[in-house]
CSV table of C-alpha atoms and ligand atoms in Angstrom, one decimal:
chain,number,residue,atom,x,y,z
X,1,MET,CA,25.9,12.6,-12.8
X,2,ASP,CA,26.2,8.8,-12.9
X,3,LEU,CA,23.5,7.4,-10.6
X,4,ALA,CA,23.5,3.8,-11.9
X,5,TYR,CA,25.6,2.5,-9.0
X,6,LEU,CA,22.9,3.7,-6.6
X,7,ALA,CA,19.9,2.6,-8.5
X,8,GLU,CA,19.3,-0.7,-6.8
X,9,LEU,CA,19.6,-2.2,-3.4
X,10,PRO,CA,22.1,-5.1,-3.3
X,11,GLN,CA,20.4,-8.5,-3.5
X,12,GLU,CA,21.9,-9.3,0.0
X,13,GLU,CA,19.6,-6.8,1.5
X,14,PHE,CA,16.4,-8.6,0.4
X,15,ILE,CA,17.8,-12.0,1.5
X,16,THR,CA,18.7,-10.6,5.0
X,17,ARG,CA,15.2,-9.2,5.3
X,18,ARG,CA,13.6,-12.6,4.6
X,19,GLU,CA,16.0,-14.2,7.1
X,20,ASN,CA,14.9,-11.6,9.6
X,21,VAL,CA,11.2,-12.5,9.0
X,22,PHE,CA,12.0,-16.2,9.3
X,23,ALA,CA,13.7,-15.6,12.6
X,24,GLN,CA,10.6,-13.9,13.9
X,25,MET,CA,8.1,-16.5,12.7
X,26,GLN,CA,6.9,-19.1,15.1
X,27,ASP,CA,7.7,-22.7,14.2
X,28,ASN,CA,5.3,-24.6,11.9
X,29,SER,CA,3.9,-21.4,10.3
X,30,ALA,CA,3.5,-19.9,6.9
X,31,PHE,CA,3.9,-16.3,5.8
X,32,ILE,CA,2.2,-15.0,2.6
X,33,ILE,CA,2.3,-11.6,0.9
X,34,PHE,CA,0.8,-10.6,-2.4
X,35,THR,CA,1.4,-7.7,-4.8
X,36,GLU,CA,-1.4,-6.2,-6.9
X,37,ALA,CA,-2.5,-6.9,-10.5
X,38,GLU,CA,-2.3,-4.1,-13.0
X,39,LYS,CA,-5.2,-1.7,-12.8
X,40,ARG,CA,-7.2,-0.6,-15.9
X,41,ARG,CA,-7.3,3.1,-16.4
X,42,ASN,CA,-9.6,3.3,-19.5
X,43,ASN,CA,-10.4,0.9,-22.3
X,44,ASP,CA,-7.2,-1.1,-22.8
X,45,CYS,CA,-4.8,1.3,-21.1
X,46,ASN,CA,-3.5,0.5,-17.6
X,47,TYR,CA,-2.0,2.7,-14.9
X,48,HIS,CA,1.7,2.2,-14.7
X,49,PHE,CA,2.3,-0.7,-12.3
X,50,ARG,CA,4.1,-0.1,-9.1
X,51,PRO,CA,4.7,-3.0,-6.7
X,52,ASP,CA,3.3,-3.0,-3.2
X,53,SER,CA,5.9,-1.6,-0.8
X,54,TYR,CA,5.9,-4.5,1.6
X,55,PHE,CA,6.2,-7.0,-1.2
X,56,TRP,CA,9.0,-5.1,-2.8
X,57,TYR,CA,10.7,-4.8,0.6
X,58,LEU,CA,11.0,-8.6,0.9
X,59,THR,CA,11.5,-9.6,-2.7
X,60,GLY,CA,13.0,-6.8,-4.9
X,61,PHE,CA,10.6,-8.1,-7.5
X,62,ALA,CA,8.4,-5.7,-9.5
X,63,GLU,CA,6.1,-7.8,-11.6
X,64,PRO,CA,2.3,-7.6,-10.9
X,65,GLU,CA,0.3,-10.6,-9.8
X,66,SER,CA,3.0,-12.2,-7.7
X,67,ALA,CA,3.2,-13.6,-4.2
X,68,LEU,CA,5.9,-14.7,-1.8
X,69,LEU,CA,5.3,-17.7,0.5
X,70,LEU,CA,7.7,-18.4,3.4
X,71,ILE,CA,7.4,-21.6,5.4
X,72,LYS,CA,9.1,-22.4,8.6
X,73,GLN,CA,8.6,-26.1,9.6
X,74,LYS,CA,10.5,-28.0,12.2
X,75,GLY,CA,13.1,-25.2,12.1
X,76,LEU,CA,13.6,-25.4,8.3
X,77,CYS,CA,12.9,-22.4,6.2
X,78,GLU,CA,11.7,-22.4,2.6
X,79,SER,CA,10.9,-19.4,0.3
X,80,THR,CA,8.6,-19.7,-2.7
X,81,ILE,CA,7.8,-17.1,-5.3
X,82,PHE,CA,4.6,-17.2,-7.4
X,83,LEU,CA,4.6,-15.2,-10.6
X,84,ARG,CA,3.0,-14.8,-14.0
X,85,LYS,CA,3.9,-17.5,-16.5
X,86,LYS,CA,6.1,-16.7,-19.4
X,87,ASP,CA,4.0,-15.9,-22.5
X,88,ARG,CA,5.7,-15.1,-25.7
X,89,GLU,CA,2.7,-13.3,-27.3
X,90,LYS,CA,2.0,-11.2,-24.2
X,91,GLU,CA,5.7,-10.4,-23.7
X,92,ILE,CA,5.9,-9.0,-27.3
X,93,TRP,CA,3.1,-6.6,-26.5
X,94,THR,CA,3.5,-5.6,-22.9
X,95,GLY,CA,7.0,-6.5,-21.7
X,96,ARG,CA,9.3,-9.2,-20.5
X,97,ARG,CA,8.5,-11.6,-17.7
X,98,LEU,CA,11.0,-13.3,-15.4
X,99,GLY,CA,9.2,-16.7,-15.5
X,100,VAL,CA,9.4,-19.6,-13.1
X,101,GLU,CA,12.6,-21.1,-14.6
X,102,ALA,CA,14.8,-18.0,-14.0
X,103,ALA,CA,13.1,-16.8,-10.8
X,104,PRO,CA,14.8,-18.9,-8.1
X,105,GLU,CA,18.3,-17.9,-9.2
X,106,THR,CA,17.4,-14.3,-9.9
X,107,LEU,CA,15.5,-13.7,-6.7
X,108,LYS,CA,17.5,-16.1,-4.5
X,109,VAL,CA,14.4,-18.1,-3.4
X,110,ASP,CA,14.1,-21.8,-3.1
X,111,ALA,CA,11.2,-22.4,-5.5
X,112,ALA,CA,9.0,-20.7,-8.1
X,113,PHE,CA,5.5,-21.6,-9.4
X,114,GLU,CA,3.0,-19.9,-11.7
X,115,ILE,CA,0.6,-17.7,-9.9
X,116,GLU,CA,-2.4,-19.5,-11.3
X,117,HIS,CA,-1.4,-22.6,-9.2
X,118,LEU,CA,-1.1,-20.7,-6.0
X,119,ALA,CA,-4.3,-21.9,-4.3
X,120,LYS,CA,-3.4,-25.6,-4.9
X,121,ILE,CA,0.3,-25.3,-3.9
X,122,PHE,CA,-0.4,-23.1,-0.9
X,123,THR,CA,-3.0,-25.6,0.4
X,124,GLU,CA,-0.6,-28.6,-0.1
X,125,LYS,CA,2.5,-26.9,1.3
X,126,THR,CA,0.8,-25.6,4.4
X,127,GLN,CA,-1.5,-28.4,5.4
X,128,ASN,CA,0.5,-29.4,8.5
X,129,LEU,CA,1.1,-25.9,9.7
X,130,THR,CA,-0.6,-24.2,12.6
X,131,ALA,CA,-0.6,-20.5,11.8
X,132,CYS,CA,-0.3,-18.1,8.9
X,133,TYR,CA,1.1,-14.6,8.8
X,134,TYR,CA,-1.1,-12.6,6.5
X,135,ALA,CA,-2.6,-9.1,6.0
X,136,GLN,CA,-6.3,-9.6,5.5
X,137,GLY,CA,-8.6,-7.5,3.4
X,138,TYR,CA,-6.4,-6.5,0.4
X,139,GLN,CA,-7.1,-9.4,-1.9
X,140,ALA,CA,-10.5,-11.2,-1.7
X,141,TRP,CA,-9.1,-14.4,-3.2
X,142,GLY,CA,-6.0,-14.3,-1.0
X,143,ASP,CA,-8.3,-14.0,2.0
X,144,LYS,CA,-10.3,-17.0,0.8
X,145,VAL,CA,-7.3,-19.2,0.3
X,146,VAL,CA,-5.7,-18.3,3.7
X,147,ASN,CA,-8.9,-18.4,5.7
X,148,ALA,CA,-9.9,-21.8,4.2
X,149,GLN,CA,-6.7,-23.3,5.5
X,150,PHE,CA,-5.9,-21.5,8.8
X,151,LYS,CA,-7.8,-20.7,12.0
X,152,GLU,CA,-4.9,-18.7,13.3
X,153,VAL,CA,-4.0,-15.8,11.1
X,154,ILE,CA,-1.4,-13.3,12.4
X,155,ASP,CA,-1.2,-9.9,10.8
X,156,TRP,CA,2.4,-9.4,9.5
X,157,ARG,CA,2.1,-5.7,9.3
X,158,PRO,CA,3.4,-4.9,12.8
X,159,MET,CA,6.5,-7.1,12.1
X,160,LEU,CA,7.3,-5.7,8.7
X,161,SER,CA,6.5,-2.1,9.6
X,162,GLU,CA,8.9,-2.3,12.5
X,163,MET,CA,11.6,-3.5,10.1
X,164,ARG,CA,10.8,-0.9,7.5
X,165,LEU,CA,10.9,1.9,10.0
X,166,ILE,CA,14.6,1.8,10.7
X,167,LYS,CA,16.5,2.3,7.4
X,168,SER,CA,19.7,0.5,6.5
X,169,THR,CA,22.8,2.3,5.1
X,170,ALA,CA,21.9,1.2,1.6
X,171,GLU,CA,18.3,2.5,2.0
X,172,ILE,CA,19.5,5.8,3.3
X,173,ALA,CA,21.7,6.2,0.2
X,174,LEU,CA,18.6,5.8,-2.0
X,175,ILE,CA,16.5,8.1,0.1
X,176,GLN,CA,19.2,10.7,0.0
X,177,GLN,CA,19.3,10.4,-3.7
X,178,ALA,CA,15.5,10.8,-4.0
X,179,CYS,CA,15.8,13.9,-1.8
X,180,HIS,CA,18.6,15.3,-3.8
X,181,ILE,CA,16.8,14.9,-7.1
X,182,SER,CA,13.6,16.4,-5.5
X,183,ALA,CA,15.6,19.4,-4.4
X,184,LEU,CA,17.0,19.9,-7.9
X,185,ALA,CA,13.5,19.7,-9.3
X,186,HIS,CA,12.3,22.5,-6.9
X,187,ILE,CA,15.1,24.7,-8.0
X,188,ARG,CA,14.2,24.2,-11.6
X,189,ALA,CA,10.6,25.0,-10.8
X,190,MET,CA,11.7,28.3,-9.1
X,191,LYS,CA,13.6,29.2,-12.2
X,192,GLN,CA,10.8,28.4,-14.6
X,193,THR,CA,7.9,30.0,-12.8
X,194,ARG,CA,6.5,33.3,-14.0
X,195,PRO,CA,3.1,34.9,-14.4
X,196,ASN,CA,0.7,33.5,-17.0
X,197,ARG,CA,2.2,30.1,-17.2
X,198,TYR,CA,0.0,27.1,-16.3
X,199,GLU,CA,0.7,25.3,-13.0
X,200,MET,CA,1.0,22.1,-15.1
X,201,GLU,CA,3.9,23.6,-17.1
X,202,ILE,CA,5.8,23.7,-13.8
X,203,GLU,CA,4.7,20.1,-13.0
X,204,GLY,CA,6.3,19.2,-16.3
X,205,GLU,CA,9.6,20.9,-15.4
X,206,ILE,CA,9.6,19.0,-12.1
X,207,GLN,CA,9.0,15.7,-14.0
X,208,HIS,CA,11.8,16.6,-16.4
X,209,GLU,CA,14.3,17.1,-13.7
X,210,PHE,CA,13.3,13.8,-12.0
X,211,ASN,CA,13.8,12.0,-15.2
X,212,ARG,CA,17.1,13.6,-15.9
X,213,PHE,CA,18.5,12.0,-12.8
X,214,GLY,CA,17.0,8.6,-13.1
X,215,ALA,CA,13.7,9.0,-11.1
X,216,ARG,CA,11.0,7.9,-13.5
X,217,PHE,CA,8.0,8.9,-11.4
X,218,PRO,CA,7.1,11.2,-8.5
X,219,SER,CA,6.5,9.5,-5.2
X,220,TYR,CA,2.9,11.0,-5.2
X,221,ASN,CA,1.1,13.3,-7.6
X,222,SER,CA,2.9,16.6,-7.6
X,223,ILE,CA,1.0,19.4,-6.1
X,224,VAL,CA,1.5,22.7,-8.0
X,225,ALA,CA,-0.9,25.1,-6.4
X,226,SER,CA,-0.9,28.8,-7.1
X,227,GLY,CA,-2.9,31.4,-5.1
X,228,GLU,CA,-5.7,30.0,-3.1
X,229,ASN,CA,-5.3,26.5,-4.6
X,230,ALA,CA,-2.6,26.2,-2.0
X,231,CYS,CA,-5.3,26.1,0.7
X,232,VAL,CA,-6.5,22.7,-0.8
X,233,LEU,CA,-4.0,20.5,0.9
X,234,HIS,CA,-3.8,17.7,-1.8
X,235,TYR,CA,-4.6,19.9,-4.8
X,236,ASP,CA,-3.2,18.2,-7.9
X,237,GLU,CA,-5.3,19.4,-10.7
X,238,ASN,CA,-2.4,21.8,-11.6
X,239,SER,CA,-4.6,23.3,-14.3
X,240,ALA,CA,-4.8,27.0,-13.3
X,241,VAL,CA,-2.9,29.9,-14.9
X,242,MET,CA,-0.5,31.4,-12.3
X,243,LYS,CA,-1.2,35.0,-11.5
X,244,ASP,CA,1.2,37.9,-10.9
X,245,GLY,CA,1.2,38.7,-7.2
X,246,ASP,CA,0.2,35.1,-6.1
X,247,LEU,CA,2.3,32.6,-4.3
X,248,LEU,CA,3.0,29.2,-5.7
X,249,LEU,CA,3.1,26.2,-3.4
X,250,ILE,CA,4.8,23.1,-4.8
X,251,ASP,CA,4.8,19.8,-2.9
X,252,ALA,CA,6.7,17.3,-5.1
X,253,GLY,CA,9.1,14.5,-4.5
X,254,ALA,CA,11.0,12.0,-6.7
X,255,GLU,CA,10.6,8.3,-6.3
X,256,PHE,CA,14.1,6.8,-6.7
X,257,ALA,CA,14.5,3.0,-6.7
X,258,TYR,CA,11.1,3.0,-5.0
X,259,TYR,CA,12.1,5.3,-2.2
X,260,ALA,CA,10.4,8.7,-1.7
X,261,GLY,CA,11.5,12.2,-1.4
X,262,ASP,CA,8.8,14.7,-0.2
X,263,ILE,CA,9.6,18.5,-0.4
X,264,THR,CA,7.4,21.5,-0.2
X,265,ARG,CA,8.5,25.0,-1.1
X,266,THR,CA,6.4,28.2,-1.5
X,267,PHE,CA,7.5,31.1,-3.5
X,268,PRO,CA,6.1,34.1,-5.4
X,269,VAL,CA,4.9,33.6,-9.0
X,270,ASN,CA,6.6,36.9,-10.0
X,271,GLY,CA,9.8,36.3,-8.0
X,272,LYS,CA,9.2,38.9,-5.3
X,273,PHE,CA,7.4,38.4,-1.9
X,274,SER,CA,4.8,41.0,-1.0
X,275,GLU,CA,4.9,42.3,2.6
X,276,PRO,CA,1.9,40.2,3.9
X,277,GLN,CA,3.4,37.1,2.1
X,278,LYS,CA,6.7,37.8,3.7
X,279,ALA,CA,5.2,38.1,7.1
X,280,LEU,CA,3.4,34.7,6.9
X,281,TYR,CA,6.4,33.0,5.2
X,282,GLU,CA,8.8,34.1,7.9
X,283,LEU,CA,6.4,32.8,10.5
X,284,VAL,CA,6.2,29.3,8.8
X,285,LEU,CA,10.0,29.3,8.4
X,286,LYS,CA,10.6,30.2,12.0
X,287,ALA,CA,8.3,27.3,13.1
X,288,GLN,CA,9.9,24.9,10.7
X,289,LYS,CA,13.4,25.8,11.9
X,290,GLU,CA,12.5,25.4,15.6
X,291,ALA,CA,10.8,22.0,14.8
X,292,ILE,CA,14.0,20.8,13.0
X,293,LYS,CA,16.0,21.6,16.2
X,294,LEU,CA,13.6,19.5,18.2
X,295,LEU,CA,13.2,16.5,15.8
X,296,VAL,CA,16.1,14.4,17.1
X,297,PRO,CA,16.3,10.9,18.6
X,298,SER,CA,14.3,10.4,21.8
X,299,ASN,CA,12.0,13.4,21.0
X,300,SER,CA,8.8,13.0,19.2
X,301,ILE,CA,6.9,14.6,16.3
X,302,LYS,CA,4.2,15.4,18.8
X,303,MET,CA,6.6,17.3,21.0
X,304,ALA,CA,8.0,19.3,18.2
X,305,ASN,CA,4.5,20.1,17.0
X,306,GLU,CA,3.5,21.5,20.3
X,307,ARG,CA,6.3,24.1,19.9
X,308,VAL,CA,5.1,24.8,16.3
X,309,ILE,CA,1.6,25.4,17.6
X,310,GLU,CA,2.9,27.9,20.2
X,311,ILE,CA,4.9,29.8,17.5
X,312,PHE,CA,2.0,29.8,15.1
X,313,THR,CA,-0.5,31.0,17.7
X,314,GLU,CA,1.8,33.8,19.0
X,315,GLY,CA,2.6,34.8,15.4
X,316,LEU,CA,-1.0,34.8,14.2
X,317,VAL,CA,-2.0,37.0,17.2
X,318,ALA,CA,0.8,39.4,16.4
X,319,LEU,CA,-0.4,39.6,12.8
X,320,GLY,CA,-4.0,40.2,13.9
X,321,ILE,CA,-5.2,36.9,12.2
X,322,LEU,CA,-6.1,35.4,15.6
X,323,LYS,CA,-7.5,37.6,18.4
X,324,GLY,CA,-7.2,36.9,22.1
X,325,ASN,CA,-5.0,35.4,24.7
X,326,VAL,CA,-2.3,33.0,23.3
X,327,HIS,CA,-2.8,30.3,26.0
X,328,THR,CA,-6.5,30.3,25.7
X,329,LEU,CA,-6.3,30.2,21.9
X,330,ILE,CA,-3.9,27.2,22.1
X,331,GLU,CA,-6.3,25.4,24.5
X,332,GLN,CA,-9.2,26.1,22.1
X,333,LYS,CA,-7.0,24.9,19.2
X,334,ALA,CA,-7.8,28.1,17.3
X,335,TYR,CA,-4.8,27.4,15.0
X,336,ARG,CA,-6.6,24.4,13.5
X,337,GLN,CA,-8.5,26.8,11.2
X,338,PHE,CA,-5.2,27.7,9.6
X,339,TYR,CA,-2.9,24.7,10.3
X,340,MET,CA,-5.0,21.6,10.0
X,341,HIS,CA,-2.5,18.8,9.3
X,342,GLY,CA,0.2,17.0,11.2
X,343,LEU,CA,3.8,18.3,11.5
X,344,GLY,CA,5.4,15.4,9.8
X,345,HIS,CA,5.3,11.7,8.9
X,346,TRP,CA,7.7,8.8,8.4
X,347,LEU,CA,9.2,8.5,4.9
X,348,GLY,CA,10.5,5.5,3.0
X,349,LEU,CA,9.2,3.2,0.4
X,350,ASP,CA,5.8,5.0,0.8
X,351,VAL,CA,5.6,8.7,1.1
X,352,HIS,CA,3.4,8.3,4.1
X,353,ASP,CA,5.5,5.5,5.3
X,354,VAL,CA,5.0,2.9,8.0
X,355,GLY,CA,5.3,4.3,11.5
X,356,ASP,CA,3.3,4.9,14.7
X,357,TYR,CA,0.6,7.5,14.0
X,358,SER,CA,-1.3,7.0,17.2
X,359,ASN,CA,-1.5,9.5,20.1
X,360,GLU,CA,-0.5,12.4,17.8
X,361,ARG,CA,2.8,10.7,16.7
X,362,SER,CA,4.3,10.6,20.2
X,363,ARG,CA,6.6,7.6,19.5
X,364,PRO,CA,10.1,8.6,20.4
X,365,LEU,CA,12.3,9.0,17.2
X,366,GLU,CA,15.1,6.6,16.7
X,367,ILE,CA,18.4,6.6,14.8
X,368,GLY,CA,17.7,5.4,11.2
X,369,MET,CA,14.2,6.7,11.0
X,370,VAL,CA,13.5,9.2,8.2
X,371,ILE,CA,10.7,11.8,8.7
X,372,THR,CA,9.3,14.9,7.2
X,373,VAL,CA,8.9,18.3,8.9
X,374,GLU,CA,6.2,20.3,7.2
X,375,PRO,CA,4.4,23.1,9.1
X,376,GLY,CA,2.0,25.2,7.0
X,377,LEU,CA,-0.5,28.0,7.2
X,378,TYR,CA,-3.5,28.3,5.0
X,379,ILE,CA,-5.6,31.4,5.1
X,380,ALA,CA,-8.7,30.7,3.0
X,381,SER,CA,-10.4,33.8,1.7
X,382,ASP,CA,-13.7,33.1,3.4
X,383,THR,CA,-12.2,33.4,6.9
X,384,ASP,CA,-12.5,36.5,9.0
X,385,VAL,CA,-9.0,37.9,8.9
X,386,PRO,CA,-7.3,41.1,7.7
X,387,GLU,CA,-7.8,41.4,3.9
X,388,GLN,CA,-4.1,41.3,3.0
X,389,TYR,CA,-3.7,37.7,4.3
X,390,LYS,CA,-6.7,36.2,2.5
X,391,GLY,CA,-6.0,33.4,0.0
X,392,ILE,CA,-2.4,32.8,1.1
X,393,GLY,CA,-1.2,29.2,1.6
X,394,ILE,CA,2.3,28.4,2.7
X,395,ARG,CA,4.1,25.1,3.6
X,396,ILE,CA,7.8,24.4,3.9
X,397,GLU,CA,8.7,20.7,4.0
X,398,ASP,CA,12.1,19.0,4.5
X,399,ASN,CA,13.1,15.4,5.1
X,400,LEU,CA,15.2,14.5,8.1
X,401,LEU,CA,17.3,11.4,8.9
X,402,MET,CA,17.7,10.6,12.6
X,403,THR,CA,21.4,10.2,13.4
X,404,GLU,CA,23.5,9.7,16.4
X,405,TYR,CA,24.4,13.4,16.2
X,406,GLY,CA,20.8,14.6,16.1
X,407,ASN,CA,19.4,14.9,12.6
X,408,LYS,CA,20.6,15.3,9.1
X,409,ASN,CA,18.5,17.4,6.7
X,410,LEU,CA,18.4,15.4,3.5
X,411,THR,CA,16.8,18.2,1.6
X,412,SER,CA,19.1,21.0,2.7
X,413,GLY,CA,20.1,21.5,-1.0
X,414,CYS,CA,16.7,23.1,-1.6
X,415,PRO,CA,16.7,26.8,-0.8
X,416,LYS,CA,14.1,28.1,1.6
X,417,GLU,CA,15.4,31.5,2.9
X,418,LEU,CA,13.4,34.3,1.4
X,419,ALA,CA,16.4,36.1,0.0
X,420,ASP,CA,17.9,32.9,-1.6
X,421,ILE,CA,14.6,32.2,-3.3
X,422,GLU,CA,14.3,35.7,-4.6
X,423,GLU,CA,17.9,35.6,-5.8
X,424,ILE,CA,17.4,32.4,-7.7
X,425,MET,CA,14.2,33.7,-9.3
X,426,ALA,CA,15.8,37.0,-10.3
X,427,ALA,CA,18.8,35.3,-11.9
X,428,VAL,CA,16.9,34.0,-14.9
Z,501,LIG,N1,3.1,15.1,-0.1
Z,501,LIG,C1,2.2,14.7,0.9
Z,501,LIG,C2,2.7,15.1,2.2
Z,501,LIG,O1,3.5,16.0,2.3
Z,501,LIG,O2,2.4,14.6,3.2
Z,502,MN,MN1,4.8,16.7,0.8
Z,503,MN,MN1,4.9,15.1,3.6
């Protein structure tokens, strides 16, 4: 499959976003945004650098130690990029740098300066301005430079988050690709899983499939959790040997052109669900399918979650895991012991993307938003439940695009019906 044509957003998209910011800035103001420096992992080895999502969103520039300055003065708009200076010696060792000379044409900005001159140039360029849009608290030296110059500092996060929340057609194509690659990786994982393999072997299979289709990295550390490890929500040690009779929960998503996929599937290590596993799996699947029906524009994640909570509580009572009256149990939030996370989150450049997480995610969904839907049940073995359910953790997670017709499941290529999973696993 040739994915090259989809690997990048068109340059126009970044220009339009900056124009959109300029349009929202008050006159005689500055806007500044930084991306991080590389982080040391150990001795002289660094973590692989990944640009800040807000910075990338406005620049399409992926070098560390960079900043973008926008100035709107007497109605005129000027964009300036700050970046590392070209350094032949360093480039031989650690990679190419764009440099100030090529930057304006390549990034379609008005001017470029070396990052080491930022404080001086920022102070000069902004001396007659009245306000600065800036997100405090990420960069001590950035805070110092901005606060020394401005009394009025306006957080740009609400503005940019609102923009990032509604995805463009080009962004949706990239997210769809991330989701598609993620789905293929889960299918590969199902085919490669069997008793006595390490969880990390399956992590490797997932990574291999990502790389085969042009996604260099996962969008978060892959969770490959067998048996009771599935009850640790963000387990990513992936170091256990998978046991016959256990389930395997995999939460893994590809990052494609910086956009995230985020899929969870749960399936038996030996390819065949046991009766108690089946009962719990069917309950989670039922709740997920009901939630998908409700997650459409105008409805909210909170509203769909209320239905999930009803289904879970009824189901857990029927299985003897919860005891008592369903309504009372819901009021008491008895389900929290077994379902302790949210139903879903917004998805985009970040896996937990910008969005309104207040009031239990009650913001009405809108066309162009992408969200996850991921109910789960986690029955830790130290809970007082029938023996056969102990140590089982199940989550099923898909990614939904809000459309004028309702929603589109971007991860529908990843099987989740019990019979389909068993068939795939039996075929190898
Ligand atoms: N992979 C993290 C989450 O599903 O939220
Ligand atoms: Mn996930
Ligand atoms: Mn998720």
